[in-house]
XYZ file of C-alpha atoms in Angstrom:
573
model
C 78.952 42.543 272.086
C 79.029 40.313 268.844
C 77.167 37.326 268.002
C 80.024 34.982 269.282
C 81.121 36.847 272.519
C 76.948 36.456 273.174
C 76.507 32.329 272.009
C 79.323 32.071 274.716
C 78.276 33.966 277.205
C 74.791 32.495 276.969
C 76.190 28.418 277.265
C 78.278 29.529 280.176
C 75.263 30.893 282.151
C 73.386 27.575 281.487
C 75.744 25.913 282.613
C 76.361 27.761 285.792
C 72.799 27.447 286.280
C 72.706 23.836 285.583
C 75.702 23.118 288.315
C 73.559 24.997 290.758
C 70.303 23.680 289.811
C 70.678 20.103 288.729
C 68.769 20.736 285.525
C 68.810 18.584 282.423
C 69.055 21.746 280.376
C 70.616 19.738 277.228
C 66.927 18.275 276.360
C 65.113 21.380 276.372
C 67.470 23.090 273.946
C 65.411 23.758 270.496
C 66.693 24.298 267.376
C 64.951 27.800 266.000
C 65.340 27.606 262.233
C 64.017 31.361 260.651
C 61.168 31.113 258.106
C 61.189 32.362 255.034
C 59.233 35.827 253.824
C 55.730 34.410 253.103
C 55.267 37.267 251.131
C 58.050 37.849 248.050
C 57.026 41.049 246.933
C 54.295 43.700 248.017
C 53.178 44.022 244.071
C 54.975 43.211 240.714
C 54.967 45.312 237.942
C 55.252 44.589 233.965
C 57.277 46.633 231.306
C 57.616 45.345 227.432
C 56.289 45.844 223.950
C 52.775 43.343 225.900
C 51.877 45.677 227.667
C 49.460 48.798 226.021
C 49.256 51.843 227.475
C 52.573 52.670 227.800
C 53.783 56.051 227.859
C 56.207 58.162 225.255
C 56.602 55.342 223.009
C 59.041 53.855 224.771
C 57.354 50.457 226.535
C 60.999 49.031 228.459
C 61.156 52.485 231.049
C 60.780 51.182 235.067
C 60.113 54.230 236.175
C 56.108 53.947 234.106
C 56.136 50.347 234.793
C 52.397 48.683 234.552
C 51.217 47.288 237.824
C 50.228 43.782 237.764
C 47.026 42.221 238.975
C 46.733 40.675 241.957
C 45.281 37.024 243.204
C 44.154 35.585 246.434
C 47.492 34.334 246.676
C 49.675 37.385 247.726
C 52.798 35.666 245.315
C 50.553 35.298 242.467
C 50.193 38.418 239.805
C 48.323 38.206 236.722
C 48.329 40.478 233.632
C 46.000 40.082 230.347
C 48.541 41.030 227.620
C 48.955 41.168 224.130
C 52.187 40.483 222.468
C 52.965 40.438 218.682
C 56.177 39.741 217.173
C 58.791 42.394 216.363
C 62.298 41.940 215.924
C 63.716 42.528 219.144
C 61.109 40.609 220.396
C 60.945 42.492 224.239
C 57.909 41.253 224.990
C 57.901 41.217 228.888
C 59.893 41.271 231.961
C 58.871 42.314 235.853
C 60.238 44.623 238.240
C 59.428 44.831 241.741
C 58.763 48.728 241.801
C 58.135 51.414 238.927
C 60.878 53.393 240.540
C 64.778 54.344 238.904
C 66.408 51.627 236.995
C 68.883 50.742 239.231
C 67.232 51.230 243.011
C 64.917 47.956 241.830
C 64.703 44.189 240.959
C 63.820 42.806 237.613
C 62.782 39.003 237.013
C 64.076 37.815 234.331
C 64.462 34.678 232.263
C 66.322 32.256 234.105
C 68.114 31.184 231.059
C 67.707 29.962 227.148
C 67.862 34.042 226.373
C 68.764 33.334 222.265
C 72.442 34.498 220.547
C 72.478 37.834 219.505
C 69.308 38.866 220.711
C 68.160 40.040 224.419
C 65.322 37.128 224.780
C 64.582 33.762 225.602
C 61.659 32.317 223.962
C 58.641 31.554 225.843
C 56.986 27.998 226.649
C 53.327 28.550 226.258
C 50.573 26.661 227.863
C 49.190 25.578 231.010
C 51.839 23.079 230.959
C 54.294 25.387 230.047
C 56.960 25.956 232.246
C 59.151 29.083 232.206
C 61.575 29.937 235.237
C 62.482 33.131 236.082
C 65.738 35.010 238.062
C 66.033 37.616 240.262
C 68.507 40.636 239.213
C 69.445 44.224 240.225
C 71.941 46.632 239.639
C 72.564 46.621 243.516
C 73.275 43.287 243.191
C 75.776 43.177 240.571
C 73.913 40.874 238.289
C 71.315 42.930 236.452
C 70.778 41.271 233.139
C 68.369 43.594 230.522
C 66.595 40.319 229.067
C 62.822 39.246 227.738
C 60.904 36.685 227.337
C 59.470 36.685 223.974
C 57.007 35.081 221.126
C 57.847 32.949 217.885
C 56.381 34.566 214.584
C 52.898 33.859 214.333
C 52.199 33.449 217.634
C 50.409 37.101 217.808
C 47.566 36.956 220.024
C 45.873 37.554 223.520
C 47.282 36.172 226.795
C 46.753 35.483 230.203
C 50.174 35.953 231.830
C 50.585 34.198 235.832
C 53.689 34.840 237.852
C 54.518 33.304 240.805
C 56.454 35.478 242.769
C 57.970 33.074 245.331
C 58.540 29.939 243.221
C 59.609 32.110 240.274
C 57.407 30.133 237.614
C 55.923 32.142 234.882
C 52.783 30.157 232.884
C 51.290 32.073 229.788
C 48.424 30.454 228.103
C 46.612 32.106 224.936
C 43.024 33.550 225.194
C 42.819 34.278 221.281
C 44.771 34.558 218.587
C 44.744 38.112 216.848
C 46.403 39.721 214.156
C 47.488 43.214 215.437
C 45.595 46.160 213.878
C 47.932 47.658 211.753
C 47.675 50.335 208.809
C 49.943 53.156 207.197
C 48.632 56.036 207.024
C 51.186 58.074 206.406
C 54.556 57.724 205.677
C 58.130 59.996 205.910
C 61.578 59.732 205.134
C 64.303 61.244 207.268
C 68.404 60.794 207.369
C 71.759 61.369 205.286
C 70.446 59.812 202.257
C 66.993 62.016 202.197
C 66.314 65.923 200.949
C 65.061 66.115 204.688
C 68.961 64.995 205.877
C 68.214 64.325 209.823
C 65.609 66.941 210.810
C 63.463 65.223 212.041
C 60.771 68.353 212.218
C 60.837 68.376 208.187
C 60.956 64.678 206.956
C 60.229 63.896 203.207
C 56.784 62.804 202.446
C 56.031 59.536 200.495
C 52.789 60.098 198.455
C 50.373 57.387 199.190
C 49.300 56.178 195.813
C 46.933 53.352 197.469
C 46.008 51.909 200.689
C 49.071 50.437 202.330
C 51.421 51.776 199.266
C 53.630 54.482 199.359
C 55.918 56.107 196.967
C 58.916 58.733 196.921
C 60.238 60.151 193.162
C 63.223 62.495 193.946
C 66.766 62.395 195.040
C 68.706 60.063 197.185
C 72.279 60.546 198.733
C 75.054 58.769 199.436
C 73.902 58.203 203.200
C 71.662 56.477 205.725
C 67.847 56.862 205.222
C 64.811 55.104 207.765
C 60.947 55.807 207.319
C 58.783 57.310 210.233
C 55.231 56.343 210.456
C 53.893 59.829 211.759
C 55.221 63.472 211.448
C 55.588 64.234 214.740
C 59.066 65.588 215.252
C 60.244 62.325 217.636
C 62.747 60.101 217.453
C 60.631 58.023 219.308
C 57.656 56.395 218.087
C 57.110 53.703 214.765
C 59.337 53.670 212.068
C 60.153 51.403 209.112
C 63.738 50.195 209.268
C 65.759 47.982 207.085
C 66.416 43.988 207.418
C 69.645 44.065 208.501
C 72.495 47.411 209.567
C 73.229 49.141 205.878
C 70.658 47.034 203.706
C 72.187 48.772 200.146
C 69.948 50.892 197.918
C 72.277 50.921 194.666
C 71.888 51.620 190.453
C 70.448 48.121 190.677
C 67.800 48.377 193.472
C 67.274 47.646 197.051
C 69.660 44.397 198.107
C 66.853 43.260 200.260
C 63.003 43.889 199.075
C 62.233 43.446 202.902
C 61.282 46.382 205.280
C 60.882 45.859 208.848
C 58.161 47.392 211.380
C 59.414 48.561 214.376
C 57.182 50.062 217.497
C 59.356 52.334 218.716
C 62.240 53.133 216.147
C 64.607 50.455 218.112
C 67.013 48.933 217.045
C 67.479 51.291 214.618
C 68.567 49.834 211.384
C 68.958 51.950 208.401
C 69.306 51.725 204.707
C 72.872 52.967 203.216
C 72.465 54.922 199.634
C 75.650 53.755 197.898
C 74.805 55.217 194.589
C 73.065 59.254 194.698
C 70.532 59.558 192.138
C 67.397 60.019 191.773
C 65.032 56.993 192.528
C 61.660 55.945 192.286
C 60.790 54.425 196.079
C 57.613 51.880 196.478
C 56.643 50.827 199.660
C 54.135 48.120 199.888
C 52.116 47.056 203.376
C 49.059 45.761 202.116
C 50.698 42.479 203.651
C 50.839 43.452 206.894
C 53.235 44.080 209.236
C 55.261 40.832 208.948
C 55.073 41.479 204.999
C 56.267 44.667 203.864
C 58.524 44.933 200.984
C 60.209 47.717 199.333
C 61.401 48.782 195.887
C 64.008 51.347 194.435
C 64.004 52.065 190.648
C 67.140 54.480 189.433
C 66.215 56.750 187.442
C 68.998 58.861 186.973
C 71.612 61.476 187.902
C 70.849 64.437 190.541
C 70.662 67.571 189.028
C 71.974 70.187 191.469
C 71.329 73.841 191.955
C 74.459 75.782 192.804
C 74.705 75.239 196.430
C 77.584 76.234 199.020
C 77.465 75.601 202.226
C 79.796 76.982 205.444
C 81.010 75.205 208.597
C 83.091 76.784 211.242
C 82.574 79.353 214.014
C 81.717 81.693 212.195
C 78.438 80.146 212.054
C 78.084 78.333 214.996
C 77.882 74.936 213.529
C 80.637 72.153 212.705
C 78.304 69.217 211.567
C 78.085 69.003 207.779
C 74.729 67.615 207.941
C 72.891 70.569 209.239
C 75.861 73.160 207.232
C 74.925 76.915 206.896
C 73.699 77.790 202.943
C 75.801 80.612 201.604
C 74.165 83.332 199.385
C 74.631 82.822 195.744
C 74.660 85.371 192.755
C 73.756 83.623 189.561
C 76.055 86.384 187.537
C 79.019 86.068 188.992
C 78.597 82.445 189.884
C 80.031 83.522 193.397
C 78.827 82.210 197.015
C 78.786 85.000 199.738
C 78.400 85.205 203.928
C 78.556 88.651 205.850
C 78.778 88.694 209.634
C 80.859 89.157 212.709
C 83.612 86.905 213.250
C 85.556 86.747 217.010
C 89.139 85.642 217.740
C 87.550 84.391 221.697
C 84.511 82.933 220.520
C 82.651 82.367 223.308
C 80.714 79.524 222.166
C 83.853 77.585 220.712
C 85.007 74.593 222.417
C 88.451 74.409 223.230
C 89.232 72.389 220.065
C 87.097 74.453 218.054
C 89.078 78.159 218.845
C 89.740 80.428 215.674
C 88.589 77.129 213.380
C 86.106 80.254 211.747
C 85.100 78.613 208.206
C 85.710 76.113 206.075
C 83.138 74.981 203.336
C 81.176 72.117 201.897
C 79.351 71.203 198.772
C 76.094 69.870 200.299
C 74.519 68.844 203.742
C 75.401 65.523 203.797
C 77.415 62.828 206.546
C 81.009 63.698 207.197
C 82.171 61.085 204.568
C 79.707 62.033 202.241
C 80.305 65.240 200.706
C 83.393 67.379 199.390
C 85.117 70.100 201.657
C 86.823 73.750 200.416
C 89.495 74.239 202.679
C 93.192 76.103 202.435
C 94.921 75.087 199.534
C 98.468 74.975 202.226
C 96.737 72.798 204.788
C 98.806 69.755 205.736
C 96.917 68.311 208.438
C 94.245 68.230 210.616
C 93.379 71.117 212.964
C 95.476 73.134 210.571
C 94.575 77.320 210.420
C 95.383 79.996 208.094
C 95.315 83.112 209.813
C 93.063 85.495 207.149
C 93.552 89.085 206.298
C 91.225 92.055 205.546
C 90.433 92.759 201.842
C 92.626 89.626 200.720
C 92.286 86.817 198.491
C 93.354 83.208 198.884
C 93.127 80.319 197.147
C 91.389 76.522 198.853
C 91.898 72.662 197.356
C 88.949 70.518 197.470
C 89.487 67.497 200.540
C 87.099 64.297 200.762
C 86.760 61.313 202.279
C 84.295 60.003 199.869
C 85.396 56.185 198.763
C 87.955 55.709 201.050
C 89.702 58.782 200.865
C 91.680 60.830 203.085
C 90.945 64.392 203.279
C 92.627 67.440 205.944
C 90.171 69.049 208.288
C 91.574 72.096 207.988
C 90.163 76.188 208.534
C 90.863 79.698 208.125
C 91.053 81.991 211.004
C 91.591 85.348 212.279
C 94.932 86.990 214.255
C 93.750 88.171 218.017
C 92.954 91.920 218.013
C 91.503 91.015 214.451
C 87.566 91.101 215.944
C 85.401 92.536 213.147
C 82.628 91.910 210.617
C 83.362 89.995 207.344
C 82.283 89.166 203.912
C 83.241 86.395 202.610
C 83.252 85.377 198.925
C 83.988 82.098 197.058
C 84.301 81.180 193.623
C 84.420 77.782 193.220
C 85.407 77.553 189.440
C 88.583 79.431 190.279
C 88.923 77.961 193.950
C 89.205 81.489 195.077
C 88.054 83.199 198.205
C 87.737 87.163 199.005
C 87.872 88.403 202.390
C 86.941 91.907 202.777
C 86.578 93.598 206.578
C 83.314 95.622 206.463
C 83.411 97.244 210.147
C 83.726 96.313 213.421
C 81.272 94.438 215.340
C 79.430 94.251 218.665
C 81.303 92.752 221.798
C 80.070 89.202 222.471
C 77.383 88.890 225.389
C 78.901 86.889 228.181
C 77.934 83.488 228.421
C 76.450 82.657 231.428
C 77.193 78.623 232.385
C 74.141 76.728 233.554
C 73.363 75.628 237.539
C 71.480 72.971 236.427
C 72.480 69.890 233.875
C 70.070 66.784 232.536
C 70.694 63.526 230.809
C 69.413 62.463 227.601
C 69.456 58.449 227.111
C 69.275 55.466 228.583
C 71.763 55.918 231.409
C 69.680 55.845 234.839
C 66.584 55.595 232.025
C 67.241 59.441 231.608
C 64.614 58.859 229.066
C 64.577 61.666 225.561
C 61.633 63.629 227.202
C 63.269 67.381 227.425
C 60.390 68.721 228.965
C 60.711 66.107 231.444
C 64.000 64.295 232.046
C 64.558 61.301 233.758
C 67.719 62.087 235.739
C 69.402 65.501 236.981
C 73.130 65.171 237.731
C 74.294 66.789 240.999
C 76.130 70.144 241.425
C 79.698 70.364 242.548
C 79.553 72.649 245.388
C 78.794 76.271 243.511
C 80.994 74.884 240.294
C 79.891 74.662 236.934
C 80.682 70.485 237.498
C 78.236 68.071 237.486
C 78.201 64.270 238.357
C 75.950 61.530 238.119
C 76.654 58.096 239.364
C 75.127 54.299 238.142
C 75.239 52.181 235.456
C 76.226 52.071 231.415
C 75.394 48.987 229.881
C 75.622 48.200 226.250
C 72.075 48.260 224.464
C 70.164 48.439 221.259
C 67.789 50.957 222.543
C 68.349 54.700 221.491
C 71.018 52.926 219.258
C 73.434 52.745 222.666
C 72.858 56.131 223.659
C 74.197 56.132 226.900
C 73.984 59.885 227.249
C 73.923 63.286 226.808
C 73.213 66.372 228.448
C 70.658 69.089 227.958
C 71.237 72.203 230.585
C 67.439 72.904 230.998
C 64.259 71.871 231.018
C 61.723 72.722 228.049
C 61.387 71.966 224.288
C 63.494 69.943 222.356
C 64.658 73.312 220.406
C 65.186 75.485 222.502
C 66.897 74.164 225.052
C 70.654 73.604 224.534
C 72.534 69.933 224.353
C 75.804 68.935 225.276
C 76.634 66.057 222.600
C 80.712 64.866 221.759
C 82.704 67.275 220.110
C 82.979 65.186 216.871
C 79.342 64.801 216.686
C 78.246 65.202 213.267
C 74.815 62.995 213.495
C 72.080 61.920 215.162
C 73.416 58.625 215.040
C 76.853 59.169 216.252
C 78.487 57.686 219.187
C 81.620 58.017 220.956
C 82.432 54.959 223.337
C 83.593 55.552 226.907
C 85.877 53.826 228.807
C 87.507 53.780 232.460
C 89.373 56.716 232.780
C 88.357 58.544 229.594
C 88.248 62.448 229.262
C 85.821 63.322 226.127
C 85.598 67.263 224.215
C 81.834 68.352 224.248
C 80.201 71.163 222.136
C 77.063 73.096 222.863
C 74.420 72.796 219.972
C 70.616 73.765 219.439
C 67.825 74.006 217.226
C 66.165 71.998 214.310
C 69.113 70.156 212.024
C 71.337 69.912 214.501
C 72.385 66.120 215.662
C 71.294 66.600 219.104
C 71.168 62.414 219.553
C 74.883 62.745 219.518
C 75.700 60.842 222.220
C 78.445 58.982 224.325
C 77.661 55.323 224.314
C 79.662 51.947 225.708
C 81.278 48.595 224.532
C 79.599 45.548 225.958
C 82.478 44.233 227.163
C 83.151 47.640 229.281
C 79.569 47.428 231.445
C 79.666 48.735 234.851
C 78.938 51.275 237.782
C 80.717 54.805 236.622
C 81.206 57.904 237.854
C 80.524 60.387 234.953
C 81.847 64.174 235.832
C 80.775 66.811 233.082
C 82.356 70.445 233.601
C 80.754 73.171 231.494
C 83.921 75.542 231.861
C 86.386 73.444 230.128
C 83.361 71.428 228.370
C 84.810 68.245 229.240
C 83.111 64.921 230.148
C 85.373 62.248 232.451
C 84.225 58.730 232.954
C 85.795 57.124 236.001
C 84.663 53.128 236.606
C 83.799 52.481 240.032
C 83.596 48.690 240.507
């Protein structure tokens, strides 16, 4: 029986009862009205750059949310915290469990959160008055905002929350300067000898406390400075003032470098001119107060160098290319090894694309490509021969340009081992078939897939991931279900998949097919099928990820199928 059928039933027995009885029933009828929860929440808990102690670098993850202190008033938490400014500025927000992104609520600013940024600033004082909001992902409003500090406002704090009025009060205990020294500092990315391997970043000698210098080549790429040689992503880094701060002939655009905590948002330099440079870093101003310098000093001075992308080698980004063999009397580059019509580990847009080459590790855009001298277009093949020569063009994008992604390949049946030879004064390159070669191991396809990212706050912890998608009955399909929302952090990765659980490099990620850096990402959208490849090991641009428009936030479905290594992104509200 529903509500209605029993509000009627109920006023017709009263007033049987009251034609029987006599009764003034009317005047004894009272009004019930429900009271509200005394209690808002059981606990509150704190996440944000304010909070120390927080685990993997990474201070914004629910899941090792800080648990607040408690008063004699069950709706009032308190926290002591420390907050110094950075330039996202995250200092604090609450969520009402350290559990999964989106199975909790997060109070958040109310309003005031500032253009362009993902904070509001706070009021601070006893008089202060800051009002919060409630938000969730299972509500449909979840809003990833922060209160945060004005510059110079570093210090200690006594942070009060009231759970049930929503009033936040933050009043400073002392004002402190946060302790902060370089010890050592590292330069990683396009631009750098290191490219983006993280596990072998360049050194900057420090020539005196807080100063740092670098005398050696720079490339036309993207370059950022890690406080620690740790082989993370994660963790401090020095970033530039603003997205592709220029490092030309004449200097550094900006003489400003920027601390950040934990490497987000990452903002890089852009090398426009390669040479080689003098680089001074200076921190003996502190944190807010670091400047850098860049002196040219003159043209890079190669060794002969070759490199080789393709099957062949396993590896299509340029970045992390494979270093041919070179003989210093003929001026030749070499490779010997077995090449496979079916290569197993070639994505279906990859098949037969067996070797192209490139003058130096390097972004896509960045260096110059050997390819065959006929190619016309993209995805373009020439089918080689055994003991043959052929002749290549060079293709570019440098400046503007367009170049022709183009390969050689082998006929089916034509399974074998190789040598290859190049000569690039004469743009020449001799194939000779040495012998035949072993039969490919069968690849096995994984029972188990992980996310990499901030997607369900998958987290970057291979060892540990944050999320496991779900198997498709006994398929090799996966599926994982929640929100993508746009964000700075990771740089918008959204995700990407690793298919086990253990260290970084030696586990294997599923990244977009076009993938070429650690900085790539492909947008999704609503309906969206996207081409993966299977990469591992140090060079590699295993933060190659799939990320999302702001304007295309939402709950998704996202399906990832290891036999046709495909990734489909279906929206779901």
């Amino acid at each position: 029986m529903n509500m209605i059928n029993k509000v009627a039933c109920g006023a017709a027995m009263l007033a049987a009862i009251c034609a029987t009885s006599g009764c003034d029933a009317e005047k004894d009828l009272v009004t019930v009205t429900i009271p509200e929860k005394d209690i808002a929440y059981e606990q509150l808990y704190i996440v944000g750059y304010a909070v120390k102690g927080y685990t993997d670098n990474d201070p914004f993850v629910s899941n090792t949310a800080i648990e607040m202190d408690r008063t004699d008033n069950p709706n009032v938490f308190t926290k002591r915290i420390e907050m110094y400014h950075y330039a996202d500025n995250k200092q604090f927000k609450f969520c009402d469990a350290a559990d999964d992104w989106d199975k909790i609520h997060y109070i958040v600013p109310e309003s005031g959160v500032q253009d362009g940024t993902s904070y509001a600033y706070l009021n601070i004082g006893e008089d202060g008055y800051n009002k919060a909001a409630v938000c969730s992902e299972m509500t449909g409003n979840l809003r990833d905002h922060f209160w945060g500090i004005h510059e110079g406002d570093d210090g200690v704090y006594d942070l009060t929350i009231n759970a049930k009025t929503l009033e936040v009060t933050v009043t400073l205990v002392e004002k402190k300067e946060e302790p902060f020294e370089i010890a050592e500092l590292w330069m990683v990315g396009s631009a750098t000898p290191a490219a983006w391997d993280i596990n072998n970043p360049v050194e900057m000698t420090r020539v005196a406390d807080g100063v740092f210098e670098y005398e050696g080549p720079l490339y036309e790429g993207e370059m950022k400075m890690k406080l620690k040689n740790d082989g993370k992503w994660e963790g401090q880094f020095l970033m530039a003032p603003e997205e592709n701060s220029a490092i030309t002939k004449d200097g550094c655009a900006s003489p400003k470098a920027v601390f950040s905590p934990t490497g987000s948002p990452d903002v890089k330099w852009l090398v426009r001119d390669e040479g080689n440079y003098r680089v001074t870093v200076d921190a003996t101003g502190g944190k807010d107060d670091i400047t850098i310098a860049a002196v040219y000093l003159g043209e890079v001075v190669r060794d002969p160098e070759l490199f080789m992308l393709g099957n062949a080698v396993q590896c299509f980004s340029s970045n992390s290319a494979y270093l041919m063999d070179y003989d210093d009397v003929t001026g030749t580059f070499s490779w010997e090894g077995p090449i496979y019509y079916d290569d197993n580990t070639a994505t279906p847009q990859n098949h037969n694309k067996q070797f192209k080459f490139c003058t130096r590790q390097a972004d896509w855009n960045a260096t110059d490509y050997y390819v065959p001298s006929d190619a016309a277009a993209d995805g373009d093949i020439h089918i080689i021969g055994a003991d043959a020569d052929y002749t290549m063009k060079l293709s570019t994008w440098k400046d503007g340009q367009t170049g022709v992604d183009a390969f050689w390949g082998i006929a089916p049946g034509a399974d074998g081992t190789y040598r290859i030879v190049v000569n690039p004064e004469t743009l020449t390159v001799t194939i000779t078939r040495t012998g035949d070669c072993e039969p490919q191991p069968e690849l096995e396809l994984e029972t188990e897939l992980y996310f990499q990212g901030v997607a369900g706050e998958a987290g970057t912890d291979s060892n540990n991931p944050g999320v496991e998608l779900t198997r498709i009955d006994d398929t090799h399909r996966f599926y994982w279900e929640g929100e993508l929302y746009y964000t700075d952090r990771e740089n918008n990765r959204q995700f990407n998949f690793i298919t086990s659980k253990g260290n970084w490099d030696s586990v294997y990620f599923l990244v977009p097919a076009e993938g070429d850096s650690d900085s790539y990402r492909q947008l999704v959208k609503d309906g969206g099928v996207y081409p993966m490849k299977r990469i591992r090991g140090a060079g590699q641009p295993l933060s190659a990820s799939w990320g999302i428009a702001e304007e295309d936030n939402g709950k998704y479905r996202v399906e990832a199928d290891l036999e046709a290594m495909t990734v489909s992104v279906t929206k779901l509200d």
